[in-house]
Coordinates of C-alpha atoms in Angstrom, one line a residue:
L634 CA 86.9 103.3 138.7
Q635 CA 86.8 100.7 135.9
K636 CA 83.1 101.4 135.2
S637 CA 83.6 105.2 135.0
L638 CA 86.7 104.7 132.8
S639 CA 84.7 102.4 130.5
E640 CA 82.0 105.1 130.1
T641 CA 84.7 107.7 129.3
F642 CA 86.3 105.6 126.6
G643 CA 83.3 106.0 124.3
A644 CA 82.8 104.2 121.0
D645 CA 84.4 106.5 118.4
K646 CA 87.6 105.9 116.5
Y647 CA 89.7 107.2 119.4
S648 CA 88.1 105.0 122.1
R649 CA 90.9 102.4 122.1
A650 CA 93.6 105.0 122.3
R651 CA 91.8 106.8 125.1
K652 CA 91.4 103.5 127.0
E653 CA 95.1 102.7 126.7
V654 CA 96.3 106.2 127.7
L655 CA 93.9 106.6 130.6
T656 CA 94.5 103.1 132.0
Y657 CA 98.2 103.6 131.8
M658 CA 98.0 107.0 133.4
F659 CA 96.0 105.6 136.3
S660 CA 98.3 102.7 136.9
R661 CA 101.5 104.9 136.8
P662 CA 101.5 105.9 140.5
M663 CA 101.7 102.2 141.5
Q664 CA 105.0 101.2 143.0
M665 CA 107.2 99.3 140.6
A666 CA 108.5 95.9 141.6
L667 CA 112.2 95.6 142.1
Y668 CA 114.6 92.7 141.6
F669 CA 116.8 91.8 144.6
C670 CA 118.8 88.9 145.9
T671 CA 117.3 87.5 149.0
G672 CA 120.7 86.6 150.3
V673 CA 121.7 90.2 150.8
L674 CA 118.6 91.2 152.7
E675 CA 118.2 90.3 156.3
D676 CA 114.6 91.6 156.7
E677 CA 112.3 88.9 155.4
T678 CA 109.3 91.3 155.5
L679 CA 110.8 92.8 152.3
F680 CA 109.9 89.6 150.5
H681 CA 106.2 90.3 151.1
H682 CA 103.9 90.9 148.2
Y683 CA 101.5 93.7 149.1
A684 CA 98.7 93.1 146.6
L685 CA 98.7 89.3 147.0
N686 CA 99.3 89.5 150.7
V687 CA 101.7 86.6 150.8
P688 CA 104.8 86.6 152.9
F689 CA 107.2 85.2 150.3
Y690 CA 107.0 85.9 146.6
T691 CA 109.0 85.5 143.5
H692 CA 108.0 86.5 140.0
F693 CA 109.4 85.6 136.6
T694 CA 108.1 85.2 133.1
S695 CA 109.5 83.4 130.1
P696 CA 113.3 83.4 130.2
I697 CA 113.4 84.6 126.6
R698 CA 112.2 88.0 127.6
R699 CA 114.5 89.4 130.3
Y700 CA 117.8 88.5 131.8
A701 CA 116.5 88.8 135.3
D702 CA 114.0 86.0 134.5
I703 CA 116.9 83.8 133.2
I704 CA 118.6 84.2 136.6
V705 CA 115.4 83.4 138.5
H706 CA 114.8 80.3 136.4
R707 CA 118.4 79.1 137.0
L708 CA 118.2 79.8 140.7
L709 CA 114.8 78.1 141.1
S710 CA 116.0 75.1 139.0
A711 CA 119.1 74.8 141.2
S712 CA 117.1 75.1 144.4
L713 CA 114.9 72.2 143.2
G714 CA 117.9 70.1 142.3
A715 CA 117.2 70.1 138.6
R716 CA 120.6 71.7 137.7
S717 CA 123.9 72.5 139.4
P718 CA 124.0 75.6 141.6
I719 CA 124.9 78.9 140.0
K720 CA 128.5 79.8 140.7
M721 CA 127.8 83.4 141.5
E722 CA 128.2 85.1 144.9
K723 CA 125.1 86.8 146.3
E724 CA 126.7 90.2 145.9
A725 CA 127.2 89.5 142.2
I726 CA 123.6 88.4 141.9
Q727 CA 122.5 91.6 143.6
K728 CA 124.7 93.7 141.2
Q729 CA 122.9 92.0 138.3
A730 CA 119.5 92.8 140.0
D731 CA 120.5 96.4 140.4
H732 CA 121.5 96.7 136.8
C733 CA 118.2 95.1 135.7
N734 CA 116.3 97.6 137.9
D735 CA 118.2 100.5 136.4
R736 CA 117.4 99.4 132.9
K737 CA 113.8 98.7 133.8
M738 CA 113.4 102.2 135.3
A739 CA 115.0 103.8 132.2
S740 CA 112.7 101.9 130.0
K741 CA 109.7 102.9 132.1
R742 CA 110.7 106.5 131.9
V743 CA 110.9 106.5 128.1
Q744 CA 107.5 104.8 128.0
E745 CA 106.1 107.5 130.3
L746 CA 107.5 110.3 128.1
S747 CA 106.2 108.6 125.0
A748 CA 102.7 108.3 126.5
D749 CA 102.8 111.9 127.7
L750 CA 103.8 113.1 124.2
F751 CA 101.0 111.0 122.6
F752 CA 98.5 112.3 125.1
S753 CA 99.4 115.9 124.5
V754 CA 99.1 115.4 120.7
F755 CA 95.9 113.6 121.2
V756 CA 94.4 116.4 123.3
R757 CA 95.6 119.0 120.9
V758 CA 94.0 117.4 117.8
R759 CA 90.8 116.3 119.6
P760 CA 88.0 118.8 119.1

């Protein structure tokens, strides 16, 4: 797939834009990751990461980027004994996770609509 896409991109002034749009469009159908509090789920198989094929997985990036990452950093730090435990009930943590998921989905939808608009303009002006 990557090889055929690379051939499709071409080498003209629109090649970079074509690459970004097509790569994005092909990755859109992938299931989006969701934040959740492990304390509210009883089925540990839900902690599995399909692509990495590992039974337990957590993901976070720099805590300056997203609130969910700040929570994960704090929980991980507390579990390692580097800081005091967070004084939040698991239900409150799940509520925060749900809110982060809602915002992430809304952001993704706006991004998709923007890409669709760009693509339609691109196709219209392209000879």
